Coordinates of C-alpha atoms in Angstrom, one line a residue:
Chain A
D1 CA 0.0 -0.3 -0.2
I2 CA 1.1 3.5 -0.4
Q3 CA 1.8 5.4 2.6
M4 CA 0.9 9.2 3.0
T5 CA 3.0 11.0 5.5
Q6 CA 1.5 14.0 6.4
S7 CA 2.8 16.9 8.5
P8 CA 2.8 18.4 10.8
A9 CA 0.2 16.7 12.9
S10 CA -1.1 19.9 14.4
L11 CA -0.6 23.8 13.9
S12 CA -1.6 26.8 15.2
A13 CA -1.5 30.2 13.3
S14 CA -2.7 33.8 13.5
L15 CA -5.6 35.3 11.1
E16 CA -4.3 36.5 7.7
E17 CA -1.1 34.4 8.4
I18 CA 0.2 31.9 5.4
V19 CA -0.5 28.2 6.4
T20 CA 1.6 25.2 4.8
I21 CA 1.0 21.7 5.2
T22 CA 2.8 18.8 3.6
C23 CA 2.0 15.3 2.6
Q24 CA 5.1 12.9 1.5
A25 CA 4.0 9.9 -1.0
S26 CA 6.1 6.6 -0.4
Q27 CA 6.5 6.2 -4.1
D28 CA 5.3 7.9 -7.2
I29 CA 1.7 9.0 -7.5
G30 CA 1.8 11.6 -10.1
N31 CA -0.6 14.1 -9.8
W32 CA -3.3 11.6 -8.2
L33 CA -3.5 13.5 -5.0
A34 CA -6.5 15.3 -3.0
W35 CA -6.8 17.5 -0.3
Y36 CA -10.0 17.4 2.0
Q37 CA -11.0 19.5 5.0
Q38 CA -13.0 18.2 7.8
K39 CA -14.5 20.8 10.2
P40 CA -15.5 19.8 13.6
G41 CA -18.5 17.2 13.4
K42 CA -18.4 17.2 9.8
S43 CA -17.6 14.9 6.8
P44 CA -14.5 15.8 4.9
Q45 CA -15.0 18.2 1.9
L46 CA -12.9 18.3 -1.1
L47 CA -10.6 21.3 -1.4
I48 CA -7.9 20.3 -4.1
Y49 CA -7.7 17.5 -6.8
G50 CA -4.8 16.3 -9.2
A51 CA -2.6 18.2 -6.5
T52 CA -3.2 21.6 -8.2
S53 CA -6.7 22.1 -9.2
L54 CA -9.3 23.9 -6.7
A55 CA -12.6 22.1 -6.3
D56 CA -15.8 23.7 -6.9
G57 CA -16.7 26.6 -4.5
V58 CA -13.4 26.7 -2.9
P59 CA -11.8 29.9 -2.0
S60 CA -8.8 31.1 -4.3
R61 CA -6.8 31.4 -1.0
F62 CA -6.3 27.6 -1.1
S63 CA -3.6 26.5 -3.3
G64 CA -2.0 22.9 -4.1
S65 CA 1.4 22.3 -5.4
R66 CA 3.9 19.3 -6.0
S67 CA 7.5 18.6 -5.9
G68 CA 8.3 15.0 -6.8
T69 CA 6.6 13.0 -4.3
Q70 CA 5.8 15.9 -1.9
Y71 CA 2.7 17.7 -2.1
S72 CA 1.8 20.7 -0.3
L73 CA -1.5 22.8 0.6
K74 CA -1.2 26.5 1.1
I75 CA -3.9 28.8 2.7
S76 CA -2.7 32.4 1.7
R77 CA -4.5 34.1 4.1
L78 CA -5.9 32.1 7.2
Q79 CA -9.5 32.7 8.3
V80 CA -11.6 31.6 11.0
E81 CA -13.7 29.2 9.2
D82 CA -10.6 27.4 7.8
I83 CA -9.8 25.5 11.3
G84 CA -10.5 21.9 11.1
I85 CA -8.7 19.1 9.9
Y86 CA -6.9 18.4 6.6
Y87 CA -6.4 15.6 5.2
C88 CA -4.2 14.2 2.0
Q89 CA -5.5 11.4 -0.2
Q90 CA -3.9 9.5 -2.8
A91 CA -5.8 8.2 -5.9
S92 CA -3.0 6.8 -7.9
S93 CA -3.7 2.8 -6.8
A94 CA -6.1 0.9 -4.4
P95 CA -6.4 0.9 -1.6
F96 CA -6.7 4.6 -1.4
T97 CA -5.1 6.0 1.4
F98 CA -5.4 9.1 3.4
G99 CA -2.5 10.9 5.6
S100 CA -3.1 10.9 9.2
G101 CA -4.3 14.6 9.3
T102 CA -3.4 17.8 10.3
K103 CA -5.5 20.0 12.9
L104 CA -5.3 23.5 12.2
E105 CA -6.3 25.9 14.9
I106 CA -6.3 29.7 15.2
K107 CA -3.6 31.0 17.5
Chain B
Q1 CA -28.9 18.1 -5.7
V2 CA -26.2 15.7 -4.8
Q3 CA -27.1 14.2 -1.5
L4 CA -26.1 10.8 0.1
K5 CA -27.4 9.6 3.3
E6 CA -26.1 6.6 5.3
S7 CA -28.6 4.4 7.3
G8 CA -28.2 1.5 9.4
P9 CA -27.7 0.4 13.4
G10 CA -25.5 2.3 15.5
L11 CA -24.7 -0.6 17.8
V12 CA -23.4 -4.0 16.6
Q13 CA -22.0 -7.0 18.6
P14 CA -18.7 -8.4 18.4
S15 CA -18.3 -11.1 15.8
E16 CA -21.8 -9.9 14.3
T17 CA -22.2 -8.6 10.7
L18 CA -22.7 -5.0 10.1
S19 CA -25.3 -3.8 7.2
L20 CA -25.2 -0.3 6.1
T21 CA -27.4 1.3 3.4
C22 CA -26.3 4.5 1.4
T23 CA -29.2 6.0 -0.3
V24 CA -28.3 8.6 -2.9
S25 CA -30.3 11.6 -4.9
G26 CA -29.2 14.1 -7.6
F27 CA -27.2 11.7 -9.5
S28 CA -27.5 8.2 -10.9
L29 CA -25.6 5.1 -9.7
T30 CA -25.2 3.8 -13.4
S31 CA -23.0 7.2 -14.0
Y32 CA -21.1 7.3 -11.0
S33 CA -19.3 5.2 -8.7
V34 CA -20.1 5.1 -5.1
S35 CA -17.2 4.7 -2.2
W36 CA -17.6 3.5 1.6
V37 CA -15.2 5.3 3.5
R38 CA -14.8 4.8 7.4
Q39 CA -13.0 7.0 10.0
P40 CA -12.1 5.6 13.7
S41 CA -12.8 8.5 16.2
G42 CA -9.5 10.8 16.0
K43 CA -7.9 9.0 13.1
G44 CA -7.8 9.6 9.3
P45 CA -10.3 8.1 6.7
E46 CA -10.1 4.7 5.4
W47 CA -11.1 3.8 2.1
M48 CA -13.1 0.3 2.2
G49 CA -14.5 -0.1 -1.3
R50 CA -16.0 0.9 -4.4
M51 CA -19.2 0.2 -6.1
W52 CA -18.3 0.9 -9.7
Y53 CA -20.9 3.0 -12.2
D54 CA -20.9 -0.5 -14.0
G55 CA -21.8 -2.7 -11.2
D56 CA -18.3 -4.1 -10.7
T57 CA -16.8 -3.7 -7.1
A58 CA -13.2 -2.8 -6.0
Y59 CA -12.4 -3.8 -2.4
N60 CA -9.4 -2.6 0.2
S61 CA -7.5 -6.0 0.5
A62 CA -7.1 -5.4 4.4
L63 CA -11.0 -5.7 4.4
K64 CA -11.9 -8.0 1.2
S65 CA -12.4 -11.4 3.1
R66 CA -15.0 -9.8 5.0
L67 CA -16.6 -7.1 3.0
S68 CA -19.4 -7.1 0.5
I69 CA -20.7 -4.2 -1.7
S70 CA -23.9 -4.3 -3.7
R71 CA -26.2 -1.8 -4.9
D72 CA -30.1 -1.5 -5.9
T73 CA -30.2 0.9 -8.9
S74 CA -34.0 1.0 -8.9
K75 CA -33.8 2.2 -5.2
N76 CA -30.5 4.2 -5.6
Q77 CA -29.1 2.6 -3.2
V78 CA -25.7 1.1 -2.5
F79 CA -25.3 -1.7 0.5
L80 CA -22.3 -2.4 2.4
K81 CA -21.9 -5.7 4.5
M82 CA -19.2 -6.5 6.7
N83 CA -18.8 -9.5 9.1
S84 CA -16.9 -10.6 12.1
L85 CA -16.7 -7.1 13.8
Q86 CA -14.4 -6.2 16.3
T87 CA -14.1 -3.3 18.5
D88 CA -11.5 -1.8 16.0
D89 CA -14.1 -1.7 13.5
T90 CA -15.9 1.1 15.8
G91 CA -16.1 4.6 13.9
T92 CA -17.9 6.5 11.5
Y93 CA -18.7 5.0 8.2
Y94 CA -19.3 7.3 5.4
C95 CA -20.4 6.6 1.5
T96 CA -19.0 9.0 -0.9
R97 CA -19.5 10.3 -4.5
N98 CA -16.7 9.1 -6.7
W99 CA -15.9 12.0 -9.7
S100 CA -13.4 10.1 -11.4
P101 CA -11.1 8.9 -8.4
W102 CA -12.0 11.9 -6.2
F103 CA -14.5 11.9 -3.1
D104 CA -16.6 15.1 -4.3
Y105 CA -19.7 14.4 -2.2
W106 CA -19.8 12.6 1.0
G107 CA -22.9 11.7 3.3
Q108 CA -23.2 12.9 6.8
G109 CA -21.8 9.7 8.1
V110 CA -23.1 7.1 10.7
M111 CA -21.4 6.2 13.9
V112 CA -21.2 2.5 14.5
T113 CA -20.2 1.0 17.8
V114 CA -18.9 -2.4 18.2
S115 CA -19.7 -3.6 21.6
S116 CA -21.3 -6.2 23.7

C-alpha cells in the first residue's frame, strides 16, 4: 500500500497568516493527490484534486503544489472558517490511502 | 442537488455482521461510482471499497475477506455488509460519490459502535 506521511500533525497560526501543510507519498503517485478539509463534527470536503486544481466553491486562498513525491497545501490568508483537520489522499492505486491529518487552529 | 445518506444500526455486537445502506439522490448510480470510507474516532479516513458505475466492485485488500458491497439501482441505494466485526471496527462510516477518482460528495456519516 502507498503510505501518505502528513506534517505537521497540528498547527496553530494567526489570522491572515500563510499556512502550509505537506504530504509525502511513499512512491510516485504523479498528480493523483487530493486534499480534504474536515470541520468539527462534519464530513470531509474536497478542496484540491489533481494536486493543484481547486474544487468547485473553494476559496482562491487555498492552493496545492507538487515537488516530486512531496505535496503541499497552502492557505494564503488564514480565516476563522478554515479551522479543522486537513487530510491528503492518494488516488494513484488501490487501496486509496489518506494521510493522518493536520489539525489547524487559530492562535 | 447531490445527496448521500447512510443508515444502519449504531450498535453491533462483536463477531456480528454490519449492514449499512447509502441512499443517493441528484445523480445516477449508473453514471457515478460510490465508495465506502470509514473513520475511527480521532484518526484519518480509510477507504473500504467501491461500487463502480457499471456494477463492478473493488475492495481494500485489508478488508476484502469480510466485506461485500452491492447496489439496487431502482432504489438508488448502495449496500455495505461486513462480517466478523471487532472493537477496532468502531467508527464513523461514510458513503461518498466518486467523481473520477476523487470523493466529491460525502454523506453525513453513521456512527457504528462495536460492543457487547
